[in-house]
C-alpha positions as a Python dict, from the first residue, in 0.01 Angstrom:
ca = {
    (1, 'M'): (0, 0, 0),
    (2, 'A'): (348, 148, -53),
    (3, 'N'): (514, 168, -395),
    (4, 'P'): (781, -106, -438),
    (5, 'R'): (1029, 153, -553),
    (6, 'Q'): (978, 361, -241),
    (7, 'R'): (1010, 46, -31),
    (8, 'R'): (1349, -30, -189),
    (9, 'K'): (1463, 326, -116),
    (10, 'A'): (1375, 281, 250),
    (11, 'R'): (1577, -44, 270),
    (12, 'S'): (1876, 98, 84),
    (13, 'G'): (2163, 232, 295),
    (14, 'S'): (2310, 456, 27),
    (15, 'H'): (1996, 656, -34),
    (16, 'S'): (1968, 989, 148),
    (17, 'A'): (1724, 1275, 121),
    (18, 'V'): (1819, 1574, -88),
    (19, 'K'): (1954, 1849, 135),
    (20, 'Q'): (1909, 2211, 49),
    (21, 'S'): (2230, 2410, 28),
    (22, 'R'): (2317, 2666, 291),
    (23, 'R'): (2327, 2944, 33),
    (24, 'A'): (1970, 2866, -71),
    (25, 'K'): (1857, 2876, 291),
    (26, 'K'): (2043, 3202, 344),
    (27, 'N'): (1873, 3355, 42),
    (28, 'L'): (1537, 3269, 193),
    (29, 'R'): (1631, 3462, 508),
    (30, 'K'): (1763, 3774, 343),
    (31, 'H'): (1756, 4088, 551),
    (32, 'P'): (1535, 4361, 413),
    (33, 'A'): (1701, 4660, 257),
    (34, 'I'): (1770, 4945, 498),
    (35, 'K'): (1565, 5244, 394),
    (36, 'G'): (1684, 5571, 540),
    (37, 'P'): (1961, 5827, 529),
    (38, 'K'): (2299, 5735, 389),
    (39, 'A'): (2462, 5769, 732),
    (40, 'L'): (2213, 5519, 876),
    (41, 'Q'): (2279, 5268, 598),
    (42, 'D'): (2656, 5293, 640),
    (43, 'A'): (2646, 5254, 1019),
    (44, 'W'): (2398, 4966, 1016),
    (45, 'D'): (2533, 4631, 1134),
    (46, 'K'): (2337, 4335, 1002),
    (47, 'K'): (2464, 4110, 1281),
    (48, 'K'): (2300, 4327, 1547),
    (49, 'T'): (1937, 4371, 1628),
    (50, 'V'): (1743, 4687, 1553),
    (51, 'K'): (1761, 4798, 1915),
    (52, 'Q'): (2137, 4736, 1932),
    (53, 'N'): (2196, 4934, 1613),
    (54, 'Y'): (1995, 5229, 1740),
    (55, 'E'): (2180, 5228, 2072),
    (56, 'A'): (2517, 5212, 1894),
    (57, 'M'): (2424, 5525, 1698),
    (58, 'G'): (2293, 5702, 2008),
    (59, 'L'): (1929, 5695, 1899),
    (60, 'A'): (1619, 5601, 2096),
    (61, 'H'): (1472, 5272, 1983),
    (62, 'S'): (1123, 5349, 2117),
    (63, 'L'): (950, 5650, 2268),
    (64, 'N'): (776, 5422, 2518),
    (65, 'P'): (961, 5456, 2852),
    (66, 'V'): (846, 5109, 2958),
    (67, 'A'): (929, 4924, 2639),
    (68, 'Q'): (918, 4546, 2635),
    (69, 'G'): (1221, 4328, 2593),
    (70, 'G'): (1423, 4440, 2892),
    (71, 'T'): (1766, 4596, 2887),
    (72, 'E'): (2108, 4445, 2837),
    (73, 'K'): (2351, 4452, 3124),
    (74, 'I'): (2664, 4657, 3069),
    (75, 'L'): (2962, 4426, 3105),
    (76, 'V'): (3248, 4582, 3301),
    (77, 'A'): (3604, 4456, 3280),
    (78, 'P'): (3725, 4298, 3607),
    (79, 'N'): (4037, 4519, 3622),
    (80, 'S'): (3859, 4846, 3546),
    (81, 'E'): (3779, 4920, 3912),
    (82, 'P'): (3996, 4891, 4221),
    (83, 'N'): (3959, 4596, 4453),
    (84, 'T'): (3654, 4703, 4648),
    (85, 'T'): (3578, 4351, 4769),
    (86, 'S'): (3879, 4346, 4998),
    (87, 'T'): (3779, 4675, 5157),
    (88, 'L'): (3424, 4554, 5205),
    (89, 'V'): (3532, 4232, 5371),
    (90, 'S'): (3768, 4411, 5605),
    (91, 'Q'): (3489, 4630, 5743),
    (92, 'P'): (3309, 4447, 6026),
    (93, 'K'): (2936, 4420, 6013),
    (94, 'P'): (2735, 4609, 6274),
    (95, 'I'): (2633, 4404, 6575),
    (96, 'P'): (2255, 4370, 6616),
    (97, 'Q'): (2092, 4456, 6946),
    (98, 'G'): (2090, 4177, 7202),
    (99, 'R'): (2401, 4006, 7060),
    (100, 'G'): (2777, 4036, 7090),
    (101, 'R'): (3103, 3949, 6915),
    (102, 'I'): (3381, 3741, 7073),
    (103, 'I'): (3731, 3870, 7000),
    (104, 'R'): (4009, 3607, 6988),
    (105, 'D'): (4382, 3628, 6934),
    (106, 'E'): (4592, 3427, 6689),
    (107, 'N'): (4593, 3124, 6923),
    (108, 'G'): (4214, 3128, 6963),
    (109, 'T'): (4213, 3260, 7318),
    (110, 'V'): (3924, 3490, 7403),
    (111, 'I'): (4064, 3832, 7477),
    (112, 'G'): (3744, 4034, 7484),
    (113, 'I'): (3376, 4068, 7398),
    (114, 'E'): (3237, 4344, 7181),
    (115, 'L'): (2880, 4456, 7254),
    (116, 'P'): (2660, 4689, 7048),
    (117, 'E'): (2612, 5045, 7160),
    (118, 'E'): (2284, 5105, 7339),
    (119, 'P'): (2066, 5357, 7158),
    (120, 'E'): (1997, 5674, 7345),
    (121, 'A'): (1640, 5722, 7460),
    (122, 'P'): (1467, 6012, 7281),
    (123, 'V'): (1431, 6316, 7501),
    (124, 'V'): (1071, 6433, 7516),
    (125, 'S'): (1054, 6807, 7537),
    (126, 'Q'): (797, 6946, 7779),
    (127, 'K'): (788, 7278, 7598),
    (128, 'G'): (564, 7369, 7311),
    (129, 'K'): (592, 7647, 7058),
    (130, 'G'): (717, 7974, 7201),
    (131, 'G'): (891, 7804, 7493),
    (132, 'V'): (568, 7751, 7691),
    (133, 'T'): (591, 7451, 7922),
    (134, 'W'): (317, 7192, 7882),
    (135, 'G'): (77, 7151, 8169),
    (136, 'E'): (-93, 6845, 8309),
    (137, 'A'): (-325, 6624, 8108),
    (138, 'M'): (-680, 6750, 8053),
    (139, 'D'): (-938, 6626, 8299),
    (140, 'D'): (-1219, 6455, 8106),
    (141, 'S'): (-1446, 6401, 8404),
    (142, 'D'): (-1813, 6500, 8404),
    (143, 'E'): (-1751, 6806, 8623),
    (144, 'E'): (-1499, 6950, 8381),
    (145, 'A'): (-1730, 6873, 8088),
    (146, 'E'): (-2017, 7065, 8249),
    (147, 'K'): (-1795, 7371, 8285),
    (148, 'M'): (-1723, 7366, 7911),
    (149, 'I'): (-2093, 7368, 7812),
    (150, 'S'): (-2280, 7696, 7783),
    (151, 'P'): (-2580, 7759, 8015),
    (152, 'E'): (-2817, 7759, 7714),
    (153, 'A'): (-2712, 7407, 7617),
    (154, 'L'): (-2748, 7266, 7969),
    (155, 'S'): (-3124, 7236, 7914),
    (156, 'W'): (-3084, 6954, 7662),
    (157, 'V'): (-2731, 6823, 7726),
    (158, 'K'): (-2715, 6558, 7998),
    (159, 'I'): (-2376, 6439, 8119),
    (160, 'G'): (-2335, 6145, 8352),
    (161, 'K'): (-2705, 6134, 8437),
    (162, 'V'): (-2984, 5891, 8352),
    (163, 'T'): (-3253, 6074, 8156),
    (164, 'S'): (-3516, 5800, 8188),
    (165, 'K'): (-3558, 5449, 8319),
    (166, 'E'): (-3569, 5300, 7973),
    (167, 'E'): (-3260, 5470, 7833),
    (168, 'P'): (-2960, 5470, 8068),
    (169, 'V'): (-2687, 5701, 7941),
    (170, 'Q'): (-2317, 5625, 7979),
    (171, 'S'): (-2093, 5881, 8139),
    (172, 'G'): (-1819, 6063, 7953),
    (173, 'L'): (-1784, 6363, 7727),
    (174, 'G'): (-1908, 6323, 7371),
    (175, 'I'): (-2090, 5991, 7424),
    (176, 'N'): (-2402, 6099, 7609),
    (177, 'Q'): (-2462, 6446, 7468),
    (178, 'K'): (-2817, 6421, 7335),
    (179, 'K'): (-3070, 6667, 7200),
    (180, 'T'): (-3437, 6606, 7265),
    (181, 'G'): (-3722, 6741, 7054),
    (182, 'K'): (-4080, 6653, 6964),
    (183, 'E'): (-4219, 6527, 6637),
    (184, 'V'): (-4579, 6468, 6535),
    (185, 'V'): (-4624, 6133, 6360),
    (186, 'G'): (-4975, 6013, 6278),
    (187, 'G'): (-5134, 6270, 6509),
    (188, 'T'): (-4924, 6166, 6810),
    (189, 'S'): (-4630, 6349, 6962),
    (190, 'I'): (-4308, 6147, 6973),
    (191, 'T'): (-4001, 6258, 7163),
    (192, 'T'): (-3692, 6238, 6944),
    (193, 'S'): (-3338, 6207, 7076),
    (194, 'Y'): (-3041, 6281, 6853),
    (195, 'C'): (-2702, 6152, 6956),
    (196, 'I'): (-2438, 6413, 6874),
    (197, 'R'): (-2172, 6154, 6793),
    (198, 'S'): (-2379, 5908, 6589),
    (199, 'N'): (-2645, 6161, 6470),
    (200, 'R'): (-2908, 5881, 6472),
    (201, 'P'): (-3267, 5973, 6564),
    (202, 'V'): (-3413, 5734, 6818),
    (203, 'A'): (-3764, 5820, 6689),
    (204, 'L'): (-3704, 5597, 6385),
    (205, 'E'): (-3671, 5295, 6611),
    (206, 'K'): (-3987, 5390, 6799),
    (207, 'L'): (-4172, 5445, 6471),
    (208, 'S'): (-4067, 5104, 6341),
    (209, 'A'): (-4177, 4941, 6667),
    (210, 'S'): (-4517, 5115, 6657),
    (211, 'G'): (-4629, 4914, 6351),
    (212, 'V'): (-4742, 5214, 6143),
    (213, 'K'): (-4724, 5106, 5777),
    (214, 'T'): (-4570, 5354, 5536),
    (215, 'Q'): (-4766, 5395, 5215),
    (216, 'R'): (-4567, 5326, 4898),
    (217, 'H'): (-4631, 5489, 4559),
    (218, 'A'): (-4554, 5358, 4211),
    (219, 'S'): (-4348, 5562, 3969),
    (220, 'M'): (-4496, 5728, 3662),
    (221, 'H'): (-4338, 5486, 3414),
    (222, 'E'): (-4445, 5186, 3621),
    (223, 'V'): (-4806, 5309, 3619),
    (224, 'V'): (-4799, 5345, 3238),
    (225, 'W'): (-4661, 4992, 3207),
    (226, 'L'): (-4926, 4847, 3439),
    (227, 'K'): (-5202, 5027, 3247),
    (228, 'E'): (-5096, 4848, 2928),
    (229, 'L'): (-5107, 4510, 3103),
    (230, 'V'): (-5448, 4577, 3262),
    (231, 'A'): (-5591, 4705, 2933),
    (232, 'A'): (-5473, 4390, 2752),
    (233, 'H'): (-5550, 4119, 3012),
    (234, 'G'): (-5788, 4276, 3264),
    (235, 'T'): (-5754, 4109, 3604),
    (236, 'D'): (-5580, 3794, 3475),
    (237, 'I'): (-5239, 3824, 3643),
    (238, 'A'): (-5122, 3484, 3512),
    (239, 'A'): (-5175, 3601, 3153),
    (240, 'M'): (-4980, 3917, 3231),
    (241, 'A'): (-4687, 3709, 3354),
    (242, 'H'): (-4685, 3503, 3029),
    (243, 'D'): (-4709, 3809, 2803),
    (244, 'L'): (-4352, 3821, 2671),
    (245, 'K'): (-4419, 4131, 2462),
    (246, 'R'): (-4534, 4355, 2747),
    (247, 'N'): (-4378, 4179, 3047),
    (248, 'V'): (-4025, 4231, 2920),
    (249, 'W'): (-3872, 4208, 3269),
    (250, 'Q'): (-4039, 3866, 3325),
    (251, 'K'): (-4210, 3965, 3647),
    (252, 'T'): (-4372, 3681, 3838),
    (253, 'P'): (-4745, 3683, 3921),
    (254, 'G'): (-4666, 3772, 4281),
    (255, 'E'): (-4449, 4067, 4178),
    (256, 'L'): (-4716, 4189, 3936),
    (257, 'K'): (-4985, 4167, 4206),
    (258, 'R'): (-4775, 4369, 4451),
    (259, 'A'): (-4700, 4629, 4183),
    (260, 'I'): (-5071, 4666, 4101),
    (261, 'D'): (-5159, 4703, 4470),
    (262, 'K'): (-4890, 4968, 4508),
    (263, 'A'): (-5030, 5156, 4207),
    (264, 'G'): (-5382, 5166, 4360),
    (265, 'G'): (-5546, 4848, 4236),
    (266, 'F'): (-5726, 4742, 3917),
    (267, 'E'): (-6004, 5002, 3951),
    (268, 'K'): (-5763, 5293, 3959),
    (269, 'L'): (-5563, 5160, 3665),
    (270, 'K'): (-5877, 5097, 3458),
    (271, 'A'): (-6022, 5441, 3539),
    (272, 'A'): (-5701, 5616, 3440),
}
């Protein structure tokens, strides 16, 4: 509940809050003393900012070339330069291509049409360096390509010809240049074709289609980690998965089983 005296103050029209004098407020916002050479103190203007004072004395306010705060625009007197606006207005703008300008007299009668100048087509020189005239375009047919290949390479380079029924080769130089060799995979000989442009052995596709499983091997640190789990829990994979101290990566039972199989199984880990 409010004090009766304070309530009377609020109802009174003559009462007003005590205002602080301007001098007291100014004293609270006193500028700090300028510490520096005597010439700096004499030339310092308290009504200007620090940056403005430095610029007035010809000093750099900051060594940072991209200082924040922006820059002030230099105000130029309107009569300091000649009337350039009148000269700019008097000069006609260039006419864009595909358009024209109608010229009229004082009465508004059309007396002519001004069209833009057509650009000259660039002249293509048919001479190269040394004044030698260029010849016709190179023939990229299969016959010309065979002439460019050495006789030793003709045994494995096939151009414009189908090497087998399963692998039709497109014609053209650089696309169907292939090298054929033999590789022994799993005791069987596999013919390998290397495309010169893509450099991709076709034997990898044949090997993946053959169904031969590649044997994987566990790393040395993974084997040491699995030995600790097997020594602590034996063949209980579920207990290994719940062992927060040893199974720090929180491997699932399925992941642990696959890792043990890759390492050689429980017998190999126990024997080691």
